[in-house]
Short mmCIF file of C-alpha atoms in Angstrom, two decimals:
data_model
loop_
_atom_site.label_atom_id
_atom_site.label_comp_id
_atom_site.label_asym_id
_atom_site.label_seq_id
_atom_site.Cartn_x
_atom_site.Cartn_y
_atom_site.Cartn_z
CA UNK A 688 -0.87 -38.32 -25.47
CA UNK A 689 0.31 -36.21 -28.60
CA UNK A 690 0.18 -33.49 -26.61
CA UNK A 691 2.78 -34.21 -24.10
CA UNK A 692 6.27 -32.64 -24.65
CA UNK A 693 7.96 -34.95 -22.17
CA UNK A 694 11.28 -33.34 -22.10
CA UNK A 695 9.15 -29.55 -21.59
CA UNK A 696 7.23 -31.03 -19.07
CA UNK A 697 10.50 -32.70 -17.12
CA UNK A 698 11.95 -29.58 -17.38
CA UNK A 699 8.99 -27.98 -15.96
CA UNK A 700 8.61 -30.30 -13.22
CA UNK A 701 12.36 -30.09 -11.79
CA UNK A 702 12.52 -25.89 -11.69
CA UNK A 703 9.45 -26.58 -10.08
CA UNK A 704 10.48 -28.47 -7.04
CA UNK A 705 14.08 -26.43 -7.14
CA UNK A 706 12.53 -23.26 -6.91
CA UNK A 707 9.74 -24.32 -3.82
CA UNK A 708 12.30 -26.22 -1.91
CA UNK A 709 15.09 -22.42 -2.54
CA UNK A 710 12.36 -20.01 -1.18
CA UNK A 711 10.76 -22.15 1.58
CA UNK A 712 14.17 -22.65 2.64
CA UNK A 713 14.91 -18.90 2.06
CA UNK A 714 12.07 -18.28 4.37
CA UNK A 715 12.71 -20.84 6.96
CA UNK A 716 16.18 -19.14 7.16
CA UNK A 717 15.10 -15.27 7.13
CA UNK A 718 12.37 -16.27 9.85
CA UNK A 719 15.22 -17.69 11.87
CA UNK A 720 17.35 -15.35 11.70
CA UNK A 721 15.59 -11.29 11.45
CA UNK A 722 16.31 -11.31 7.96
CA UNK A 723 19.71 -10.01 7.91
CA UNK A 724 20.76 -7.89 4.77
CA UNK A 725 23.22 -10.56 3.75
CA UNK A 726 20.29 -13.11 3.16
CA UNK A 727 20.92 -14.24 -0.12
CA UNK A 728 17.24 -14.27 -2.33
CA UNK A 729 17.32 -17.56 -4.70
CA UNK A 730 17.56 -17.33 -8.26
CA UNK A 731 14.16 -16.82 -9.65
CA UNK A 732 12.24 -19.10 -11.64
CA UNK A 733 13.16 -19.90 -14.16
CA UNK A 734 9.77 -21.18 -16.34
CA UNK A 735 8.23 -18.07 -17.73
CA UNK A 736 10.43 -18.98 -21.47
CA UNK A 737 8.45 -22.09 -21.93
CA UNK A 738 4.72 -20.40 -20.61
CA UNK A 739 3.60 -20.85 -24.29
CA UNK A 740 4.25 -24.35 -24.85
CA UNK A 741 2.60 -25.28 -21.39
CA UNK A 742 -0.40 -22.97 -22.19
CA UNK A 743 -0.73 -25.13 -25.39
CA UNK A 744 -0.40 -28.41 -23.75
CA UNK A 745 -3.12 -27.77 -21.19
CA UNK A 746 -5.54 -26.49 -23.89
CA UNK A 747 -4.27 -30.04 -25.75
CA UNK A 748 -4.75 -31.97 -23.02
CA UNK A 749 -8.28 -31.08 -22.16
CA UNK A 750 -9.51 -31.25 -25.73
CA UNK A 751 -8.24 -35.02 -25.42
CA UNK A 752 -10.00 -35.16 -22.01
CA UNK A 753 -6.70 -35.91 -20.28
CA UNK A 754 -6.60 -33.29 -17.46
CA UNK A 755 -6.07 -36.37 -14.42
CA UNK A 756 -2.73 -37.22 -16.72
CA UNK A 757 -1.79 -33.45 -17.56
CA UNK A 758 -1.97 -32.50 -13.43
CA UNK A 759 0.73 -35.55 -12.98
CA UNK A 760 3.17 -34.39 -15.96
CA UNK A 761 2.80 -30.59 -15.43
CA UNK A 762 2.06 -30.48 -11.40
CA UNK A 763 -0.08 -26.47 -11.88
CA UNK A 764 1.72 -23.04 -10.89
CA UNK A 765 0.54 -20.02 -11.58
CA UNK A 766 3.30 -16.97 -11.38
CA UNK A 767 5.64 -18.79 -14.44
CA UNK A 768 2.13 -19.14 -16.89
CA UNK A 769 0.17 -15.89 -15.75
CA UNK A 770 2.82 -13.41 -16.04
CA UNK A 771 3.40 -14.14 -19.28
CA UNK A 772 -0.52 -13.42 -20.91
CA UNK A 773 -1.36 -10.53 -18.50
CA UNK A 774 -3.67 -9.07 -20.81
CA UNK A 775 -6.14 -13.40 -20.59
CA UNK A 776 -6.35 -12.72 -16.97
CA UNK A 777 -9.09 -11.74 -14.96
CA UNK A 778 -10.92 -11.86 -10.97
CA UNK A 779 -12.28 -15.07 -10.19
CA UNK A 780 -14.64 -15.25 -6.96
CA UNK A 781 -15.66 -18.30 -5.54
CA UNK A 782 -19.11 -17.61 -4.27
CA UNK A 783 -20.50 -20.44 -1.94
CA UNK A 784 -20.46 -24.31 -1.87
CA UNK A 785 -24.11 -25.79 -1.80
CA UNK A 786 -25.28 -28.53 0.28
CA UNK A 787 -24.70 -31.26 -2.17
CA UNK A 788 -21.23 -29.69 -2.72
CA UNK A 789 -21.58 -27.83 -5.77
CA UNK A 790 -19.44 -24.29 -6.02
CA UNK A 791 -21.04 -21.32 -7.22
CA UNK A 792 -18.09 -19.15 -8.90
CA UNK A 793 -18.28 -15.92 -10.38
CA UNK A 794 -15.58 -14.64 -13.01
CA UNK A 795 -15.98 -11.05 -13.45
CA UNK A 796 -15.14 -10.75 -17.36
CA UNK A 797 -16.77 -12.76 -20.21
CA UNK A 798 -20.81 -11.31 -20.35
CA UNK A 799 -22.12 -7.60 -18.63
CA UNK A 800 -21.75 -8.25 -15.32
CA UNK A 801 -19.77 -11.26 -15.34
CA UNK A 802 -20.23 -15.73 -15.64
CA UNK A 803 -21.30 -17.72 -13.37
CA UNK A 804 -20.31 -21.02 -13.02
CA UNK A 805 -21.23 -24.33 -10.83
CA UNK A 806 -18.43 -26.37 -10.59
CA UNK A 807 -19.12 -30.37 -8.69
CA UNK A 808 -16.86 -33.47 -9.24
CA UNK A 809 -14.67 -32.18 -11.88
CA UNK A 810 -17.15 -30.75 -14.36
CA UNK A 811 -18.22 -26.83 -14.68
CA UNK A 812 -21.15 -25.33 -16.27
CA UNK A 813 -22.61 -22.04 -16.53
CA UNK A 814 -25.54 -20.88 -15.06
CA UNK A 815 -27.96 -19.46 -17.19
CA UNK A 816 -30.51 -16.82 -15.54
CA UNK A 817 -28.17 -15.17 -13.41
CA UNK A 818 -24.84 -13.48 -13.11
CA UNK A 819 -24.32 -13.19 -10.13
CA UNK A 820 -24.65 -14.85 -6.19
CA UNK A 821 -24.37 -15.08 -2.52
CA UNK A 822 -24.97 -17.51 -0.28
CA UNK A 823 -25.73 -17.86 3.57
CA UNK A 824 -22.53 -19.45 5.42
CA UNK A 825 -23.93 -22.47 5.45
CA UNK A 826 -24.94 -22.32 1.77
CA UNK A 827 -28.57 -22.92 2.66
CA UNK A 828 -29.88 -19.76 1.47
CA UNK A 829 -28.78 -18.38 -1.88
CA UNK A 830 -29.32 -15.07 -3.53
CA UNK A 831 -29.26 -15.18 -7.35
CA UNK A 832 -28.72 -11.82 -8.89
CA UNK A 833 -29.89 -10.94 -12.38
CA UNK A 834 -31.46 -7.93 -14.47
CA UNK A 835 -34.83 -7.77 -12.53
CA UNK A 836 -33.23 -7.78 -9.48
CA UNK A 837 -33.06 -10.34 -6.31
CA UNK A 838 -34.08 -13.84 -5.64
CA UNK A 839 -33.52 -15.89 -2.66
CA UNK A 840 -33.66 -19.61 -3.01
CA UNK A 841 -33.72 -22.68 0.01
CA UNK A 842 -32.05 -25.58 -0.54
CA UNK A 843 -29.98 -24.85 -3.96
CA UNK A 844 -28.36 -27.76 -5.33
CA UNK A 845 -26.43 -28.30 -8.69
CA UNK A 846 -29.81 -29.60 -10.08
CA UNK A 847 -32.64 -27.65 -8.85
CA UNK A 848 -32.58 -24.04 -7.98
CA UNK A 849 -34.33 -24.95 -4.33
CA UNK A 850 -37.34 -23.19 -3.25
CA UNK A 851 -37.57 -19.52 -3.31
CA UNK A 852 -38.14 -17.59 -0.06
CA UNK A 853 -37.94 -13.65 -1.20
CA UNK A 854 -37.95 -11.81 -4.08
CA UNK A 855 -36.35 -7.79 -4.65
CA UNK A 856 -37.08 -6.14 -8.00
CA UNK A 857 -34.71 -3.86 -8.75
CA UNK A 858 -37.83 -1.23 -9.56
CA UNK A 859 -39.07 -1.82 -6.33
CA UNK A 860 -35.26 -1.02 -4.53
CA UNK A 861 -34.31 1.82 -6.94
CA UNK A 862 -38.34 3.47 -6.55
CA UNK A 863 -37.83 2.90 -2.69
CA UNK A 864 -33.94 4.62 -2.33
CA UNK A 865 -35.25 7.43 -4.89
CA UNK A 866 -37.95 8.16 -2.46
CA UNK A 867 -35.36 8.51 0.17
CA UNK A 868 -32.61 9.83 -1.88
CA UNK A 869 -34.21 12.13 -4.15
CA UNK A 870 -31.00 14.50 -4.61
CA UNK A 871 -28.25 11.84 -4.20
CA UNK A 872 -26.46 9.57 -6.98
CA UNK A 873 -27.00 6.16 -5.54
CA UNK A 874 -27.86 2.30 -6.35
CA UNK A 875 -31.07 3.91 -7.24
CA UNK A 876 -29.48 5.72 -10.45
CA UNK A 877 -27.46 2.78 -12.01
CA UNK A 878 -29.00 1.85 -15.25
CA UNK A 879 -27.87 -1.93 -14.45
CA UNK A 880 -27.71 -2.49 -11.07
CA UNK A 881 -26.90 -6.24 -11.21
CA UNK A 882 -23.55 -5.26 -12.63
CA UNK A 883 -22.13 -3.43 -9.63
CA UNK A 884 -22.50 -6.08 -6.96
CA UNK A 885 -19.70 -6.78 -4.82
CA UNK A 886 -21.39 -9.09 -2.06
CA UNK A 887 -25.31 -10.20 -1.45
CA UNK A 888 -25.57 -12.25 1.72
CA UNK A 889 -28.81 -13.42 2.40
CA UNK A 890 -29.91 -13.79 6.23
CA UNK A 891 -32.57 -14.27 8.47
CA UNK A 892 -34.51 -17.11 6.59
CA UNK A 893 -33.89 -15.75 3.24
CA UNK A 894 -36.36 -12.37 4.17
CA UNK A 895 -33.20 -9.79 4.39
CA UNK A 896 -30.44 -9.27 2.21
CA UNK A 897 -27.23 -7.57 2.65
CA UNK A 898 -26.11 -5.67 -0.51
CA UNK A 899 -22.49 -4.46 -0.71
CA UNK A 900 -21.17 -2.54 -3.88
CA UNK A 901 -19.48 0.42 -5.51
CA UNK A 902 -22.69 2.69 -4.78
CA UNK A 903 -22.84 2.30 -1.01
CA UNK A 904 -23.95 -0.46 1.56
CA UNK A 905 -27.60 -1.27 1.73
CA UNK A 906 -29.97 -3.69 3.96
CA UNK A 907 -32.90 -4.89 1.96
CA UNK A 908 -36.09 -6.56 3.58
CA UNK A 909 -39.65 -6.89 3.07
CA UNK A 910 -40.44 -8.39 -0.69
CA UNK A 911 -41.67 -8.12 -3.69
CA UNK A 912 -43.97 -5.19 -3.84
CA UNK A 913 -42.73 -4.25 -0.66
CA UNK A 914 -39.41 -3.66 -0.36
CA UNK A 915 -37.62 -1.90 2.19
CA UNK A 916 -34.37 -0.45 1.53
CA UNK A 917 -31.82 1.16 4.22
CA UNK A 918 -28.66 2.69 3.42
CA UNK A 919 -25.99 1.46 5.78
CA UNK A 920 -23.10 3.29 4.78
CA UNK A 921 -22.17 5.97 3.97
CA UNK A 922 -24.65 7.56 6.52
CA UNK A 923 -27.19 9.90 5.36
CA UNK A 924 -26.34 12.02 7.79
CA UNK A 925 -23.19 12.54 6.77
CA UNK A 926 -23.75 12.76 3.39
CA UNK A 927 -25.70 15.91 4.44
CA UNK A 928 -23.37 17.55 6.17
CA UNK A 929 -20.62 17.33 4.20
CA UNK A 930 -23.15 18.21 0.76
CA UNK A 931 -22.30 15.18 -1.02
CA UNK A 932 -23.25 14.80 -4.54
CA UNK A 933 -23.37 10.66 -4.53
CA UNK A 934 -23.54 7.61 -2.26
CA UNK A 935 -20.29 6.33 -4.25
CA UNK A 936 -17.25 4.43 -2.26
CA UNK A 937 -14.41 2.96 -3.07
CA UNK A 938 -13.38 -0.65 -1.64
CA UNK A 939 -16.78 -1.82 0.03
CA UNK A 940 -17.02 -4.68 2.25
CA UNK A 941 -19.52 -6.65 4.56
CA UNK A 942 -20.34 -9.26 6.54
CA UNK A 943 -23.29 -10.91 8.42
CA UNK A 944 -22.56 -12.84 11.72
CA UNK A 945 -23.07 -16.39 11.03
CA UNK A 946 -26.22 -15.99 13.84
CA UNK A 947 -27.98 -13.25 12.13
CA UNK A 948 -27.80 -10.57 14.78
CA UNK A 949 -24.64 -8.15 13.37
CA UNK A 950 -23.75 -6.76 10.66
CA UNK A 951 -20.09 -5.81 10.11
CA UNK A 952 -19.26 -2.83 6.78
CA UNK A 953 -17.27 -0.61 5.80
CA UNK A 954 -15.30 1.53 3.11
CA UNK A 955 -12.00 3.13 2.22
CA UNK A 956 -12.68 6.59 3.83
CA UNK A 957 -14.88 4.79 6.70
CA UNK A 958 -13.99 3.83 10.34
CA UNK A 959 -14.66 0.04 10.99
CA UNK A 960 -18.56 -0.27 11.28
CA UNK A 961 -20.29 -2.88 13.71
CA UNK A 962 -24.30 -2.79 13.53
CA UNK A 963 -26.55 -4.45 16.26
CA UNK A 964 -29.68 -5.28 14.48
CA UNK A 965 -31.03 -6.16 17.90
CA UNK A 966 -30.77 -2.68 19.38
CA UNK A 967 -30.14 -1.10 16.28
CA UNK A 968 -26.80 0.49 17.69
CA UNK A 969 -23.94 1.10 15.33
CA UNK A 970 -20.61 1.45 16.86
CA UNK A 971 -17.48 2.73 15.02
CA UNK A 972 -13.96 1.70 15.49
CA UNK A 973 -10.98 3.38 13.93
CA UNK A 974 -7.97 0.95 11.67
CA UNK A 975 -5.26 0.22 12.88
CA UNK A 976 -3.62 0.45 9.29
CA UNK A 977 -4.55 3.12 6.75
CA UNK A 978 -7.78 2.28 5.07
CA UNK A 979 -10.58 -0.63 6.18
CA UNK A 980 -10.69 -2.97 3.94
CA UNK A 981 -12.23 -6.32 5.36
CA UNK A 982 -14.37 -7.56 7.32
CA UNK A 983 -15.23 -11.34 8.63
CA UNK A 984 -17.44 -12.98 11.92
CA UNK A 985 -16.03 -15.66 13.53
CA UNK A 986 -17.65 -18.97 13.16
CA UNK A 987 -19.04 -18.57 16.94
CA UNK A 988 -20.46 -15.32 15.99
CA UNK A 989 -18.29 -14.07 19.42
CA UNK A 990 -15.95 -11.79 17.75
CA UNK A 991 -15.41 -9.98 14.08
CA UNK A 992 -11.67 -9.67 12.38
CA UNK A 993 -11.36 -5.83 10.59
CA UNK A 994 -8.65 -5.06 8.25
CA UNK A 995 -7.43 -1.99 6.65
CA UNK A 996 -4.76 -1.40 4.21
CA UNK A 997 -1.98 0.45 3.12
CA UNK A 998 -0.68 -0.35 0.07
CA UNK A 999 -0.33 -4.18 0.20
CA UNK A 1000 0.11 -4.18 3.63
CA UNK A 1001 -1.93 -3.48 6.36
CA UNK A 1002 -3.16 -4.64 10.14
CA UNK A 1003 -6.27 -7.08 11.65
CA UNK A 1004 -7.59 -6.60 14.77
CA UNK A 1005 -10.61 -7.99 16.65
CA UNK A 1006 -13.49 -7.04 17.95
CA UNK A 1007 -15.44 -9.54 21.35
CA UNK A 1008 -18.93 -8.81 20.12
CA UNK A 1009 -19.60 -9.13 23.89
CA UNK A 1010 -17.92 -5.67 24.23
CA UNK A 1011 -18.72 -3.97 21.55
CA UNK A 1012 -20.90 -1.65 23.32
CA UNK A 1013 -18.34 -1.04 26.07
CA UNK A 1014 -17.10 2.69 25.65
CA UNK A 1015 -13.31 1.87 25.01
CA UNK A 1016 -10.64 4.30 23.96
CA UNK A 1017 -8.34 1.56 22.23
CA UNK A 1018 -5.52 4.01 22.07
CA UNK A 1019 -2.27 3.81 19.84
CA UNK A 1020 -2.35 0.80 17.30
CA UNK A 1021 0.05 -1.35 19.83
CA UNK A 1022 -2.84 -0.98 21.95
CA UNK A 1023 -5.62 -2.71 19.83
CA UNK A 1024 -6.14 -6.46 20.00
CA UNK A 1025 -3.93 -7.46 16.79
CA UNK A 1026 -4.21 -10.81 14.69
CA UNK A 1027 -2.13 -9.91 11.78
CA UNK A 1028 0.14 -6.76 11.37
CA UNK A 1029 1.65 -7.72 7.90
CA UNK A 1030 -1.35 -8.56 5.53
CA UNK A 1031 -3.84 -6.38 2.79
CA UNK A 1032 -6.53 -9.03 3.29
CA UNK A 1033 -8.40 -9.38 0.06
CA UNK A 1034 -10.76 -12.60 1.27
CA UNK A 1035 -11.08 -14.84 4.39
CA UNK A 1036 -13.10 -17.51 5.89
CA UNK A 1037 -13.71 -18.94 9.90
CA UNK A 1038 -13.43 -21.29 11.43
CA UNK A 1039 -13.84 -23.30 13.97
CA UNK A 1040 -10.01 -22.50 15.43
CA UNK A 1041 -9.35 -19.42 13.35
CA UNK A 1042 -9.49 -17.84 10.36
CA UNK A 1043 -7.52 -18.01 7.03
CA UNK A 1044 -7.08 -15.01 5.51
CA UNK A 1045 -5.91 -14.24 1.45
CA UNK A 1046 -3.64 -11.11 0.87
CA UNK A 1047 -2.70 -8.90 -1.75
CA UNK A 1048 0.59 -11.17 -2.17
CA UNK A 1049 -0.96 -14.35 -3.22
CA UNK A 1050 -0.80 -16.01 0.41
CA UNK A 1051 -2.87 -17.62 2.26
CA UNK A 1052 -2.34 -17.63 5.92
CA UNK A 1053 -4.67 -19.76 8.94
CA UNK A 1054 -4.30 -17.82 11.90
CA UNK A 1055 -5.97 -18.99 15.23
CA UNK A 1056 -8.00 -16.82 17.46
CA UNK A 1057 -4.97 -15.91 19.30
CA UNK A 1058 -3.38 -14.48 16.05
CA UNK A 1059 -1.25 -17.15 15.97
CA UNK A 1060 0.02 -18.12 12.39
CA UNK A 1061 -0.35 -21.89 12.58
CA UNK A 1062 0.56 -22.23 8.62
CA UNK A 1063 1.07 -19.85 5.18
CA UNK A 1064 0.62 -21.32 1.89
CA UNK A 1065 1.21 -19.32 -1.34
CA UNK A 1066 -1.31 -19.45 -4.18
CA UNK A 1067 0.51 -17.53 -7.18
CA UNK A 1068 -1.30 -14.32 -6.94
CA UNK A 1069 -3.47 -11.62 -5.41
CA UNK A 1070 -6.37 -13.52 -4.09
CA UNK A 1071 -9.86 -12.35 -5.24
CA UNK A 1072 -12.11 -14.45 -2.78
CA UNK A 1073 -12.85 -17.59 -1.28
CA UNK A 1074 -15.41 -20.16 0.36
CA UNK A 1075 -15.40 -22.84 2.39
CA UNK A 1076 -17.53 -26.02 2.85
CA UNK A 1077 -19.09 -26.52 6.02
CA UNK A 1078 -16.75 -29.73 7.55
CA UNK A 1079 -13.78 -27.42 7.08
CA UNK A 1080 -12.32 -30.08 4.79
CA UNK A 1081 -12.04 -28.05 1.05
CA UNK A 1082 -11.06 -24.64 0.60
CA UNK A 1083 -11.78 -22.93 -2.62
CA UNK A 1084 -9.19 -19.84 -3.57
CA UNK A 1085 -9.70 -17.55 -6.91
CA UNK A 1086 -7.36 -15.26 -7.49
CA UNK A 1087 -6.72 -12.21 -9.89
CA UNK A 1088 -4.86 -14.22 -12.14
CA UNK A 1089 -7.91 -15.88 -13.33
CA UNK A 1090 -7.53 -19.34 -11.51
CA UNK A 1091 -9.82 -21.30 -9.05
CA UNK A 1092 -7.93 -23.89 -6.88
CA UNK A 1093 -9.85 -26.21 -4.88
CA UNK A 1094 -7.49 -27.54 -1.72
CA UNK A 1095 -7.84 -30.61 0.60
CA UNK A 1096 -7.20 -28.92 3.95
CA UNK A 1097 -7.47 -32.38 5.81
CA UNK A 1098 -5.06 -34.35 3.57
CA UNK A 1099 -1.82 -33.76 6.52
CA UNK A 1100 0.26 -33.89 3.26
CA UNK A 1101 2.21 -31.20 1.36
CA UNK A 1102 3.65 -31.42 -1.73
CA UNK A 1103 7.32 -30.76 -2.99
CA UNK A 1104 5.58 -28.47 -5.65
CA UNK A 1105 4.17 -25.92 -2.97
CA UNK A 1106 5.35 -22.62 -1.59
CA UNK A 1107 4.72 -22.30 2.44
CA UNK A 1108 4.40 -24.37 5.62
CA UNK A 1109 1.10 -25.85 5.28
CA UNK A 1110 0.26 -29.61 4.62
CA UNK A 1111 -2.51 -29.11 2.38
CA UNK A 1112 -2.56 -30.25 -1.19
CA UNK A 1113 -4.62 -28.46 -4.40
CA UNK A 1114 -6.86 -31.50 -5.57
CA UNK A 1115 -8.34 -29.68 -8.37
CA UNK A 1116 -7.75 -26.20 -10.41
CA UNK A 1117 -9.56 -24.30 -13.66
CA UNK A 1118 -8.03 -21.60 -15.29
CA UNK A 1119 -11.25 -19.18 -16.47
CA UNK A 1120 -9.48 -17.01 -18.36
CA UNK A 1121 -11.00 -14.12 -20.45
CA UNK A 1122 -11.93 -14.52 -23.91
CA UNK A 1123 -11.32 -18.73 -23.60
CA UNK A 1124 -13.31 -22.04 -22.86
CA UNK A 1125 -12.78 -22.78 -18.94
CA UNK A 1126 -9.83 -25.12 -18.70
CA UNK A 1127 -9.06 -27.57 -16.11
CA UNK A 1128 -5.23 -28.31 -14.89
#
């Protein structure tokens, strides 16, 4: 172990613990109490000074193939390393786990249109042929994205790509939308589609897709040779009225119940949007913060979660799918049916009791379907996405500080490195940093 600064690495693991056990306690106390002005903030941490030399032991470490022995002499946190080399950082998504357990991850630098990686049993690897994925929820259907367009594959596992079920050509979508949208800006105009996708959830057997990005939210059916393309949001309608030059929005977002029958979108200048694809209804439903930003079913596919946002804050309420046709005035924001009032939710996955939502802070929170926070753990920064497997049992979190942690949610331990109330533990972590070989701490 020449790499191993033991008295670094001591003094690395004791601010550690000090600093976790002073702001858990500082929250435990502020909860308690309402947070009165006197409430004395701990001193801060105290490990940025020595960021380089820890940087330099990890990259040591794995060279020598001893990242089991670097995780027990440098336990991983984030905040102390990645504020010091702002400029390595960069979004890291995880995409979907597979059946056999592989995770699809997506970092957004690194190639046009970003990496993607498969991670299983402590190895990762990139993916060659495509840059970018979705994934039904239960990971049975995956949608590989590349320069000719669309392909949805069956039973995906880290060794064979599974069978494929539907194909989309990006000539066939873009000749499809320009038919539609002969005077509008739209997917149908970008010279590299594949490069603007924000989410591609395949449904229904593989045969429809729904495609979320910068240029507007689309449903995609049919295949190859004869696609058919609708244009979800923003409405064509509206873009009409109001003479509008371009599909283009700004913070996208969708979601397909885990049954196939809804479809849940928005943008920033939207209302909430809730699509029966039974009747074909679409019913609107105004924030209760500033600007929608989120959207996720419930594992039950009985009720969807919205978010908006404003600033890093912002509001969740819920929606019973049961009476979402019901002709409700909701009223003042005290009115609606709130789950969260406090988070800008960036990410979030179901489950069975709840849902546990990632915010613009770094947190992650498991709420239950009463809104109830049951615990809060914090990551180290603004969280990019997440996935879950299908037993509930591992979570994985990337975040905008280039990291993807991988967390036992079934352990009932916690550990005296951790921020928050949760007994979780982080089994497994890679920093994919831009411009740098994957590295695993």
């Amino acid at each position: 172990m020449d790499w191993l600064n033991k008295g670094i690495a001591e003094h690395w693991r004791t601010e550690g613990k000090r600093y976790a056990s002073d702001i858990n306690e500082y929250v435990r106390v502020g909860n308690e109490t309402g947070w009165p002005e006197d409430l004395k903030p701990p001193e801060e941490d105290q490990r940025r000074s020595i960021a380089g030399d820890i940087l330099q032991m990890i990259r040591e470490a794995n060279r020598c193939g001893e990242t089991k022995k670097l995780r027990e002499e440098i336990p991983p946190a984030s905040w102390p390393i990645t504020s010091e080399f702002p400029d390595k950082l960069q979004p890291v998504k995880p995409l979907a786990f597979l059946q056999d357990g592989s995770l699809l991850v997506h970092a957004v630098s690194g190639s046009p249109g970003g990496t993607l990686y498969r991670a299983h049993v402590g190895d990762l690897t990139e993916i060659t042929g495509a840059n970018y994925a979705g994934s039904s929820r239960d990971g049975a259907y995956v949608a590989l994205v590349n320069e000719q367009g669309i392909r949805v594959v069956k039973g995906m596992t880290g060794d064979t790509e599974g069978k494929q079920v539907a194909v989309f050509l990006w000539k066939d979508v873009q000749g499809r939308l320009k038919a539609v949208l002969p005077d509008l800006e739209s997917l149908a105009d970008g010279e590299n589609p594949e490069r603007h996708m924000d989410e591609v959830i395949p449904f229904d057997g593989g045969r429809r897709v729904l495609l979320v990005c910068g240029y507007g939210i689309y449903l995609l059916g049919g295949g190859e040779g004869e696609v058919e393309v609708e244009l979800l949001h923003p409405e064509l309608a509206d873009l009409r009225e109001y003479e509008s030059e371009d599909t283009i929005v700004d913070m996208a977002h969708g979601d397909v119940s885990p049954d196939g029958r809804w479809l849940a979108y928005g943008s920033q200048s939207s209302e909430h949007q809730l699509k029966d694809l039974q009747s074909g209804a679409v019913y609107a439903y105004e924030p209760a913060s500033s600007y929608p930003h989120f959207a996720r079913f419930s594992e039950d596919s009985r009720e969807v979660w919205f978010n908006a946002c404003h600033f890093y804050n912002g509001a969740t309420f819920k929606v019973p799918l049961a009476e979402a046709a019901q002709k409700r005035e909701w009223g003042s924001p005290e009115e609606w049916l709130l789950a969260n009032e406090e988070m800008r939710v960036y990410a979030g996955v179901a489950l069975q009791e709840g849902y546990i939502l990632g915010d613009a802070y770094g947190y992650l929170k498991f709420i239950d379907k009463q809104g109830q926070e049951i615990w809060r753990y914090f990551v180290g920064s603004t969280i990019s996405g997440m996935t879950l497997t299908v037993d509930e049992k591992v979570l994985a979190v990337g975040t905008y500080g280039g990291m993807l942690h991988l967390l036992d949610l079934k352990c009932g331990q916690k550990s005296e490195y951790s921020i928050g109330t949760a007994a979780i533990l982080e089994t497994d972590r890679w920093m994919l940093w831009q411009n740098q070989e994957p590295l695993r701490w």
